[in-house]
């Protein structure tokens, strides 16, 4: 994956720190919290990682998943637009091992909002026990 191109496609200037944060997110099999990213990226301080994540969020390069044990988690978005997120999907949080899993290729259900409401994002998290912990 060419991370410079990915950042540019989302109208993000590809600095060295931003490329490192994007690579760390892409290399993970599960969404990561800020603390987990800090542990993986020792060359950038917490505020630098957070600034990159905030910019990624504004440009629809990351999904922000709320509701796990470590608060907010982040994952690289596979949307091809910097204006809206075309890759929203549900997530599963295991209450035993505390991991968050993507439920890819499952669109979020359509919810009709009352007149006047303008949604900016959606988040669906299902909580329970994952297959590994059930064994």
PDB file of N, CA and C in Angstrom, residues 25-117:
ATOM      1  N   UNK A  25      -1.774   1.816  11.768  1.00  0.00           N
ATOM      2  CA  UNK A  25      -3.188   1.434  11.704  1.00  0.00           C
ATOM      3  C   UNK A  25      -3.411   0.324  10.675  1.00  0.00           C
ATOM      4  N   UNK A  26      -2.755   0.433   9.528  1.00  0.00           N
ATOM      5  CA  UNK A  26      -2.931  -0.553   8.461  1.00  0.00           C
ATOM      6  C   UNK A  26      -2.370  -1.911   8.843  1.00  0.00           C
ATOM      7  N   UNK A  27      -1.342  -1.944   9.671  1.00  0.00           N
ATOM      8  CA  UNK A  27      -0.705  -3.210  10.026  1.00  0.00           C
ATOM      9  C   UNK A  27      -1.462  -3.977  11.108  1.00  0.00           C
ATOM     10  N   UNK A  28      -2.437  -3.340  11.727  1.00  0.00           N
ATOM     11  CA  UNK A  28      -3.179  -3.981  12.804  1.00  0.00           C
ATOM     12  C   UNK A  28      -4.374  -4.767  12.264  1.00  0.00           C
ATOM     13  N   UNK A  29      -4.612  -5.913  12.857  1.00  0.00           N
ATOM     14  CA  UNK A  29      -5.765  -6.732  12.478  1.00  0.00           C
ATOM     15  C   UNK A  29      -7.050  -6.247  13.159  1.00  0.00           C
ATOM     16  N   UNK A  30      -6.907  -5.431  14.205  1.00  0.00           N
ATOM     17  CA  UNK A  30      -8.059  -4.914  14.941  1.00  0.00           C
ATOM     18  C   UNK A  30      -7.888  -3.412  15.147  1.00  0.00           C
ATOM     19  N   UNK A  31      -8.975  -2.694  15.409  1.00  0.00           N
ATOM     20  CA  UNK A  31      -8.865  -1.263  15.702  1.00  0.00           C
ATOM     21  C   UNK A  31      -7.980  -1.021  16.925  1.00  0.00           C
ATOM     22  N   UNK A  32      -7.304   0.125  16.956  1.00  0.00           N
ATOM     23  CA  UNK A  32      -6.348   0.437  18.018  1.00  0.00           C
ATOM     24  C   UNK A  32      -6.751   1.690  18.784  1.00  0.00           C
ATOM     25  N   UNK A  33      -6.515   1.674  20.089  1.00  0.00           N
ATOM     26  CA  UNK A  33      -6.715   2.864  20.909  1.00  0.00           C
ATOM     27  C   UNK A  33      -5.485   3.750  20.807  1.00  0.00           C
ATOM     28  N   UNK A  34      -5.582   4.957  21.315  1.00  0.00           N
ATOM     29  CA  UNK A  34      -4.440   5.865  21.333  1.00  0.00           C
ATOM     30  C   UNK A  34      -3.297   5.259  22.145  1.00  0.00           C
ATOM     31  N   UNK A  35      -3.617   4.624  23.261  1.00  0.00           N
ATOM     32  CA  UNK A  35      -2.596   3.981  24.101  1.00  0.00           C
ATOM     33  C   UNK A  35      -1.889   2.862  23.328  1.00  0.00           C
ATOM     34  N   UNK A  36      -2.655   2.058  22.605  1.00  0.00           N
ATOM     35  CA  UNK A  36      -2.052   0.980  21.810  1.00  0.00           C
ATOM     36  C   UNK A  36      -1.159   1.536  20.706  1.00  0.00           C
ATOM     37  N   UNK A  37      -1.598   2.629  20.079  1.00  0.00           N
ATOM     38  CA  UNK A  37      -0.769   3.268  19.051  1.00  0.00           C
ATOM     39  C   UNK A  37       0.517   3.830  19.659  1.00  0.00           C
ATOM     40  N   UNK A  38       0.416   4.411  20.853  1.00  0.00           N
ATOM     41  CA  UNK A  38       1.614   4.918  21.540  1.00  0.00           C
ATOM     42  C   UNK A  38       2.629   3.803  21.765  1.00  0.00           C
ATOM     43  N   UNK A  39       2.150   2.632  22.166  1.00  0.00           N
ATOM     44  CA  UNK A  39       3.050   1.490  22.401  1.00  0.00           C
ATOM     45  C   UNK A  39       3.715   1.026  21.116  1.00  0.00           C
ATOM     46  N   UNK A  40       3.002   1.102  20.007  1.00  0.00           N
ATOM     47  CA  UNK A  40       3.542   0.654  18.717  1.00  0.00           C
ATOM     48  C   UNK A  40       4.470   1.684  18.082  1.00  0.00           C
ATOM     49  N   UNK A  41       4.185   2.953  18.314  1.00  0.00           N
ATOM     50  CA  UNK A  41       4.940   4.028  17.661  1.00  0.00           C
ATOM     51  C   UNK A  41       5.759   4.752  18.728  1.00  0.00           C
ATOM     52  N   UNK A  42       6.986   4.366  18.888  1.00  0.00           N
ATOM     53  CA  UNK A  42       7.814   4.973  19.932  1.00  0.00           C
ATOM     54  C   UNK A  42       8.521   6.238  19.450  1.00  0.00           C
ATOM     55  N   UNK A  43       8.462   6.503  18.154  1.00  0.00           N
ATOM     56  CA  UNK A  43       9.164   7.666  17.590  1.00  0.00           C
ATOM     57  C   UNK A  43       8.327   8.942  17.583  1.00  0.00           C
ATOM     58  N   UNK A  44       7.043   8.829  17.926  1.00  0.00           N
ATOM     59  CA  UNK A  44       6.152   9.997  17.930  1.00  0.00           C
ATOM     60  C   UNK A  44       5.476  10.073  19.294  1.00  0.00           C
ATOM     61  N   UNK A  45       5.407  11.272  19.878  1.00  0.00           N
ATOM     62  CA  UNK A  45       4.757  11.395  21.184  1.00  0.00           C
ATOM     63  C   UNK A  45       3.232  11.348  21.037  1.00  0.00           C
ATOM     64  N   UNK A  46       2.578  11.206  22.167  1.00  0.00           N
ATOM     65  CA  UNK A  46       1.120  11.046  22.205  1.00  0.00           C
ATOM     66  C   UNK A  46       0.397  12.185  21.483  1.00  0.00           C
ATOM     67  N   UNK A  47       0.840  13.413  21.687  1.00  0.00           N
ATOM     68  CA  UNK A  47       0.145  14.544  21.060  1.00  0.00           C
ATOM     69  C   UNK A  47       0.309  14.523  19.544  1.00  0.00           C
ATOM     70  N   UNK A  48       1.452  14.081  19.058  1.00  0.00           N
ATOM     71  CA  UNK A  48       1.665  13.979  17.610  1.00  0.00           C
ATOM     72  C   UNK A  48       0.779  12.918  16.983  1.00  0.00           C
ATOM     73  N   UNK A  49       0.641  11.787  17.679  1.00  0.00           N
ATOM     74  CA  UNK A  49      -0.241  10.721  17.192  1.00  0.00           C
ATOM     75  C   UNK A  49      -1.680  11.219  17.196  1.00  0.00           C
ATOM     76  N   UNK A  50      -2.075  11.876  18.281  1.00  0.00           N
ATOM     77  CA  UNK A  50      -3.451  12.373  18.391  1.00  0.00           C
ATOM     78  C   UNK A  50      -3.763  13.412  17.316  1.00  0.00           C
ATOM     79  N   UNK A  51      -2.816  14.294  17.035  1.00  0.00           N
ATOM     80  CA  UNK A  51      -3.035  15.301  15.969  1.00  0.00           C
ATOM     81  C   UNK A  51      -3.248  14.620  14.621  1.00  0.00           C
ATOM     82  N   UNK A  52      -2.447  13.591  14.337  1.00  0.00           N
ATOM     83  CA  UNK A  52      -2.615  12.862  13.072  1.00  0.00           C
ATOM     84  C   UNK A  52      -3.982  12.190  13.029  1.00  0.00           C
ATOM     85  N   UNK A  53      -4.395  11.558  14.116  1.00  0.00           N
ATOM     86  CA  UNK A  53      -5.704  10.889  14.159  1.00  0.00           C
ATOM     87  C   UNK A  53      -6.850  11.882  13.981  1.00  0.00           C
ATOM     88  N   UNK A  54      -6.717  13.038  14.604  1.00  0.00           N
ATOM     89  CA  UNK A  54      -7.758  14.072  14.470  1.00  0.00           C
ATOM     90  C   UNK A  54      -7.877  14.522  13.025  1.00  0.00           C
ATOM     91  N   UNK A  55      -6.757  14.738  12.372  1.00  0.00           N
ATOM     92  CA  UNK A  55      -6.766  15.124  10.962  1.00  0.00           C
ATOM     93  C   UNK A  55      -7.326  13.992  10.100  1.00  0.00           C
ATOM     94  N   UNK A  56      -6.931  12.757  10.380  1.00  0.00           N
ATOM     95  CA  UNK A  56      -7.440  11.598   9.638  1.00  0.00           C
ATOM     96  C   UNK A  56      -8.960  11.511   9.779  1.00  0.00           C
ATOM     97  N   UNK A  57      -9.440  11.783  10.975  1.00  0.00           N
ATOM     98  CA  UNK A  57     -10.892  11.724  11.206  1.00  0.00           C
ATOM     99  C   UNK A  57     -11.612  12.798  10.392  1.00  0.00           C
ATOM    100  N   UNK A  58     -11.080  13.996  10.388  1.00  0.00           N
ATOM    101  CA  UNK A  58     -11.697  15.108   9.641  1.00  0.00           C
ATOM    102  C   UNK A  58     -11.756  14.816   8.144  1.00  0.00           C
ATOM    103  N   UNK A  59     -10.815  14.035   7.643  1.00  0.00           N
ATOM    104  CA  UNK A  59     -10.736  13.736   6.218  1.00  0.00           C
ATOM    105  C   UNK A  59     -11.211  12.322   5.875  1.00  0.00           C
ATOM    106  N   UNK A  60     -11.913  11.690   6.801  1.00  0.00           N
ATOM    107  CA  UNK A  60     -12.514  10.367   6.584  1.00  0.00           C
ATOM    108  C   UNK A  60     -11.493   9.298   6.213  1.00  0.00           C
ATOM    109  N   UNK A  61     -10.337   9.346   6.859  1.00  0.00           N
ATOM    110  CA  UNK A  61      -9.320   8.323   6.646  1.00  0.00           C
ATOM    111  C   UNK A  61      -9.345   7.280   7.763  1.00  0.00           C
ATOM    112  N   UNK A  62      -9.977   7.592   8.887  1.00  0.00           N
ATOM    113  CA  UNK A  62     -10.129   6.607   9.966  1.00  0.00           C
ATOM    114  C   UNK A  62     -11.582   6.526  10.394  1.00  0.00           C
ATOM    115  N   UNK A  63     -11.932   5.336  10.880  1.00  0.00           N
ATOM    116  CA  UNK A  63     -13.188   5.157  11.603  1.00  0.00           C
ATOM    117  C   UNK A  63     -12.877   5.347  13.072  1.00  0.00           C
ATOM    118  N   UNK A  64     -13.766   5.971  13.780  1.00  0.00           N
ATOM    119  CA  UNK A  64     -13.630   6.137  15.217  1.00  0.00           C
ATOM    120  C   UNK A  64     -14.700   5.258  15.854  1.00  0.00           C
ATOM    121  N   UNK A  65     -14.250   4.302  16.637  1.00  0.00           N
ATOM    122  CA  UNK A  65     -15.156   3.332  17.243  1.00  0.00           C
ATOM    123  C   UNK A  65     -15.225   3.626  18.734  1.00  0.00           C
ATOM    124  N   UNK A  66     -16.408   3.884  19.215  1.00  0.00           N
ATOM    125  CA  UNK A  66     -16.606   4.207  20.625  1.00  0.00           C
ATOM    126  C   UNK A  66     -17.291   3.041  21.315  1.00  0.00           C
ATOM    127  N   UNK A  67     -17.005   2.866  22.598  1.00  0.00           N
ATOM    128  CA  UNK A  67     -17.751   1.871  23.353  1.00  0.00           C
ATOM    129  C   UNK A  67     -16.981   0.670  23.824  1.00  0.00           C
ATOM    130  N   UNK A  68     -15.692   0.583  23.579  1.00  0.00           N
ATOM    131  CA  UNK A  68     -14.883  -0.525  24.082  1.00  0.00           C
ATOM    132  C   UNK A  68     -14.346  -0.214  25.465  1.00  0.00           C
ATOM    133  N   UNK A  69     -13.487  -1.071  25.971  1.00  0.00           N
ATOM    134  CA  UNK A  69     -12.947  -0.903  27.315  1.00  0.00           C
ATOM    135  C   UNK A  69     -11.936   0.232  27.404  1.00  0.00           C
ATOM    136  N   UNK A  70     -11.218   0.509  26.327  1.00  0.00           N
ATOM    137  CA  UNK A  70     -10.194   1.544  26.340  1.00  0.00           C
ATOM    138  C   UNK A  70     -10.710   2.830  25.697  1.00  0.00           C
ATOM    139  N   UNK A  71     -11.998   3.027  25.705  1.00  0.00           N
ATOM    140  CA  UNK A  71     -12.555   4.235  25.112  1.00  0.00           C
ATOM    141  C   UNK A  71     -12.578   4.150  23.603  1.00  0.00           C
ATOM    142  N   UNK A  72     -12.101   5.189  22.958  1.00  0.00           N
ATOM    143  CA  UNK A  72     -12.155   5.303  21.511  1.00  0.00           C
ATOM    144  C   UNK A  72     -11.047   4.474  20.869  1.00  0.00           C
ATOM    145  N   UNK A  73     -11.402   3.800  19.766  1.00  0.00           N
ATOM    146  CA  UNK A  73     -10.409   3.067  18.973  1.00  0.00           C
ATOM    147  C   UNK A  73     -10.484   3.582  17.542  1.00  0.00           C
ATOM    148  N   UNK A  74      -9.405   3.374  16.813  1.00  0.00           N
ATOM    149  CA  UNK A  74      -9.290   3.882  15.453  1.00  0.00           C
ATOM    150  C   UNK A  74      -8.915   2.756  14.504  1.00  0.00           C
ATOM    151  N   UNK A  75      -9.455   2.828  13.289  1.00  0.00           N
ATOM    152  CA  UNK A  75      -9.042   1.903  12.244  1.00  0.00           C
ATOM    153  C   UNK A  75      -9.014   2.652  10.923  1.00  0.00           C
ATOM    154  N   UNK A  76      -8.148   2.206  10.046  1.00  0.00           N
ATOM    155  CA  UNK A  76      -8.037   2.815   8.731  1.00  0.00           C
ATOM    156  C   UNK A  76      -9.319   2.570   7.950  1.00  0.00           C
ATOM    157  N   UNK A  77      -9.826   3.605   7.343  1.00  0.00           N
ATOM    158  CA  UNK A  77     -11.054   3.530   6.563  1.00  0.00           C
ATOM    159  C   UNK A  77     -10.701   3.198   5.121  1.00  0.00           C
ATOM    160  N   UNK A  78     -11.499   2.391   4.489  1.00  0.00           N
ATOM    161  CA  UNK A  78     -11.260   2.021   3.095  1.00  0.00           C
ATOM    162  C   UNK A  78     -12.100   2.849   2.129  1.00  0.00           C
ATOM    163  N   UNK A  79     -12.595   3.964   2.614  1.00  0.00           N
ATOM    164  CA  UNK A  79     -13.344   4.886   1.776  1.00  0.00           C
ATOM    165  C   UNK A  79     -12.388   5.538   0.783  1.00  0.00           C
ATOM    166  N   UNK A  80     -12.910   5.913  -0.348  1.00  0.00           N
ATOM    167  CA  UNK A  80     -12.091   6.573  -1.359  1.00  0.00           C
ATOM    168  C   UNK A  80     -12.408   8.055  -1.456  1.00  0.00           C
ATOM    169  N   UNK A  81     -13.040   8.590  -0.442  1.00  0.00           N
ATOM    170  CA  UNK A  81     -13.444   9.987  -0.467  1.00  0.00           C
ATOM    171  C   UNK A  81     -12.973  10.689   0.796  1.00  0.00           C
ATOM    172  N   UNK A  82     -12.550  11.923   0.662  1.00  0.00           N
ATOM    173  CA  UNK A  82     -12.185  12.724   1.822  1.00  0.00           C
ATOM    174  C   UNK A  82     -13.380  13.530   2.330  1.00  0.00           C
ATOM    175  N   UNK A  83     -14.520  13.419   1.653  1.00  0.00           N
ATOM    176  CA  UNK A  83     -15.693  14.198   2.039  1.00  0.00           C
ATOM    177  C   UNK A  83     -16.734  13.398   2.810  1.00  0.00           C
ATOM    178  N   UNK A  84     -16.799  12.094   2.572  1.00  0.00           N
ATOM    179  CA  UNK A  84     -17.743  11.265   3.333  1.00  0.00           C
ATOM    180  C   UNK A  84     -17.208   9.837   3.427  1.00  0.00           C
ATOM    181  N   UNK A  85     -17.740   9.100   4.384  1.00  0.00           N
ATOM    182  CA  UNK A  85     -17.272   7.752   4.669  1.00  0.00           C
ATOM    183  C   UNK A  85     -18.212   6.747   4.018  1.00  0.00           C
ATOM    184  N   UNK A  86     -17.712   6.047   3.025  1.00  0.00           N
ATOM    185  CA  UNK A  86     -18.530   5.055   2.323  1.00  0.00           C
ATOM    186  C   UNK A  86     -18.239   3.641   2.825  1.00  0.00           C
ATOM    187  N   UNK A  87     -17.517   3.529   3.943  1.00  0.00           N
ATOM    188  CA  UNK A  87     -17.086   2.240   4.458  1.00  0.00           C
ATOM    189  C   UNK A  87     -17.549   2.006   5.899  1.00  0.00           C
ATOM    190  N   UNK A  88     -18.664   2.570   6.297  1.00  0.00           N
ATOM    191  CA  UNK A  88     -19.154   2.359   7.658  1.00  0.00           C
ATOM    192  C   UNK A  88     -19.634   0.923   7.818  1.00  0.00           C
ATOM    193  N   UNK A  89     -19.259   0.306   8.938  1.00  0.00           N
ATOM    194  CA  UNK A  89     -19.670  -1.072   9.213  1.00  0.00           C
ATOM    195  C   UNK A  89     -19.720  -1.273  10.728  1.00  0.00           C
ATOM    196  N   UNK A  90     -20.424  -2.311  11.185  1.00  0.00           N
ATOM    197  CA  UNK A  90     -20.505  -2.559  12.630  1.00  0.00           C
ATOM    198  C   UNK A  90     -19.218  -3.176  13.175  1.00  0.00           C
ATOM    199  N   UNK A  91     -19.102  -3.153  14.497  1.00  0.00           N
ATOM    200  CA  UNK A  91     -17.967  -3.740  15.190  1.00  0.00           C
ATOM    201  C   UNK A  91     -18.474  -4.616  16.338  1.00  0.00           C
ATOM    202  N   UNK A  92     -17.647  -5.572  16.733  1.00  0.00           N
ATOM    203  CA  UNK A  92     -17.975  -6.471  17.838  1.00  0.00           C
ATOM    204  C   UNK A  92     -16.913  -6.296  18.914  1.00  0.00           C
ATOM    205  N   UNK A  93     -17.356  -6.041  20.145  1.00  0.00           N
ATOM    206  CA  UNK A  93     -16.454  -5.903  21.280  1.00  0.00           C
ATOM    207  C   UNK A  93     -16.592  -7.121  22.173  1.00  0.00           C
ATOM    208  N   UNK A  94     -15.477  -7.846  22.373  1.00  0.00           N
ATOM    209  CA  UNK A  94     -15.507  -9.021  23.244  1.00  0.00           C
ATOM    210  C   UNK A  94     -15.339  -8.561  24.687  1.00  0.00           C
ATOM    211  N   UNK A  95     -16.326  -8.876  25.500  1.00  0.00           N
ATOM    212  CA  UNK A  95     -16.317  -8.464  26.907  1.00  0.00           C
ATOM    213  C   UNK A  95     -15.311  -9.257  27.732  1.00  0.00           C
ATOM    214  N   UNK A  96     -14.810 -10.347  27.169  1.00  0.00           N
ATOM    215  CA  UNK A  96     -13.848 -11.158  27.913  1.00  0.00           C
ATOM    216  C   UNK A  96     -12.403 -10.763  27.601  1.00  0.00           C
ATOM    217  N   UNK A  97     -12.017 -10.757  26.331  1.00  0.00           N
ATOM    218  CA  UNK A  97     -10.627 -10.434  25.969  1.00  0.00           C
ATOM    219  C   UNK A  97     -10.427  -8.949  25.671  1.00  0.00           C
ATOM    220  N   UNK A  98     -11.511  -8.192  25.620  1.00  0.00           N
ATOM    221  CA  UNK A  98     -11.470  -6.736  25.424  1.00  0.00           C
ATOM    222  C   UNK A  98     -11.027  -6.306  24.028  1.00  0.00           C
ATOM    223  N   UNK A  99     -11.074  -7.214  23.050  1.00  0.00           N
ATOM    224  CA  UNK A  99     -10.698  -6.855  21.683  1.00  0.00           C
ATOM    225  C   UNK A  99     -11.925  -6.382  20.913  1.00  0.00           C
ATOM    226  N   UNK A 100     -11.682  -5.514  19.938  1.00  0.00           N
ATOM    227  CA  UNK A 100     -12.730  -5.020  19.062  1.00  0.00           C
ATOM    228  C   UNK A 100     -12.473  -5.563  17.669  1.00  0.00           C
ATOM    229  N   UNK A 101     -13.493  -6.131  17.045  1.00  0.00           N
ATOM    230  CA  UNK A 101     -13.384  -6.738  15.723  1.00  0.00           C
ATOM    231  C   UNK A 101     -14.257  -5.983  14.723  1.00  0.00           C
ATOM    232  N   UNK A 102     -13.767  -5.873  13.500  1.00  0.00           N
ATOM    233  CA  UNK A 102     -14.570  -5.313  12.418  1.00  0.00           C
ATOM    234  C   UNK A 102     -15.506  -6.391  11.891  1.00  0.00           C
ATOM    235  N   UNK A 103     -16.718  -6.016  11.614  1.00  0.00           N
ATOM    236  CA  UNK A 103     -17.663  -6.893  10.933  1.00  0.00           C
ATOM    237  C   UNK A 103     -17.772  -6.326   9.517  1.00  0.00           C
ATOM    238  N   UNK A 104     -16.753  -6.656   8.715  1.00  0.00           N
ATOM    239  CA  UNK A 104     -16.662  -6.110   7.360  1.00  0.00           C
ATOM    240  C   UNK A 104     -17.783  -6.635   6.471  1.00  0.00           C
ATOM    241  N   UNK A 105     -18.020  -5.913   5.414  1.00  0.00           N
ATOM    242  CA  UNK A 105     -19.018  -6.274   4.399  1.00  0.00           C
ATOM    243  C   UNK A 105     -20.421  -6.398   4.971  1.00  0.00           C
ATOM    244  N   UNK A 106     -20.667  -5.739   6.077  1.00  0.00           N
ATOM    245  CA  UNK A 106     -22.005  -5.664   6.666  1.00  0.00           C
ATOM    246  C   UNK A 106     -22.341  -4.182   6.804  1.00  0.00           C
ATOM    247  N   UNK A 107     -23.169  -3.657   5.955  1.00  0.00           N
ATOM    248  CA  UNK A 107     -23.491  -2.227   6.085  1.00  0.00           C
ATOM    249  C   UNK A 107     -24.286  -1.955   7.352  1.00  0.00           C
ATOM    250  N   UNK A 108     -24.183  -0.746   7.825  1.00  0.00           N
ATOM    251  CA  UNK A 108     -25.000  -0.344   8.964  1.00  0.00           C
ATOM    252  C   UNK A 108     -26.453  -0.273   8.516  1.00  0.00           C
ATOM    253  N   UNK A 109     -27.377  -0.591   9.407  1.00  0.00           N
ATOM    254  CA  UNK A 109     -28.789  -0.510   9.011  1.00  0.00           C
ATOM    255  C   UNK A 109     -29.196   0.937   8.746  1.00  0.00           C
ATOM    256  N   UNK A 110     -30.103   1.111   7.794  1.00  0.00           N
ATOM    257  CA  UNK A 110     -30.636   2.440   7.509  1.00  0.00           C
ATOM    258  C   UNK A 110     -31.591   2.836   8.624  1.00  0.00           C
ATOM    259  N   UNK A 111     -31.390   4.022   9.140  1.00  0.00           N
ATOM    260  CA  UNK A 111     -32.261   4.540  10.187  1.00  0.00           C
ATOM    261  C   UNK A 111     -32.801   5.872   9.708  1.00  0.00           C
ATOM    262  N   UNK A 112     -34.113   5.975   9.665  1.00  0.00           N
ATOM    263  CA  UNK A 112     -34.740   7.216   9.242  1.00  0.00           C
ATOM    264  C   UNK A 112     -34.815   8.161  10.423  1.00  0.00           C
ATOM    265  N   UNK A 113     -34.142   9.282  10.277  1.00  0.00           N
ATOM    266  CA  UNK A 113     -34.143  10.279  11.342  1.00  0.00           C
ATOM    267  C   UNK A 113     -35.304  11.250  11.152  1.00  0.00           C
ATOM    268  N   UNK A 114     -35.762  11.843  12.248  1.00  0.00           N
ATOM    269  CA  UNK A 114     -36.814  12.852  12.127  1.00  0.00           C
ATOM    270  C   UNK A 114     -36.335  14.042  11.293  1.00  0.00           C
ATOM    271  N   UNK A 115     -37.266  14.732  10.725  1.00  0.00           N
ATOM    272  CA  UNK A 115     -36.962  15.882   9.885  1.00  0.00           C
ATOM    273  C   UNK A 115     -36.102  16.888  10.645  1.00  0.00           C
ATOM    274  N   UNK A 116     -35.108  17.428   9.955  1.00  0.00           N
ATOM    275  CA  UNK A 116     -34.246  18.438  10.546  1.00  0.00           C
ATOM    276  C   UNK A 116     -32.929  17.899  11.090  1.00  0.00           C
ATOM    277  N   UNK A 117     -32.840  16.581  11.286  1.00  0.00           N
ATOM    278  CA  UNK A 117     -31.604  15.993  11.810  1.00  0.00           C
ATOM    279  C   UNK A 117     -30.644  15.722  10.656  1.00  0.00           C
TER     280      UNK A 117
END
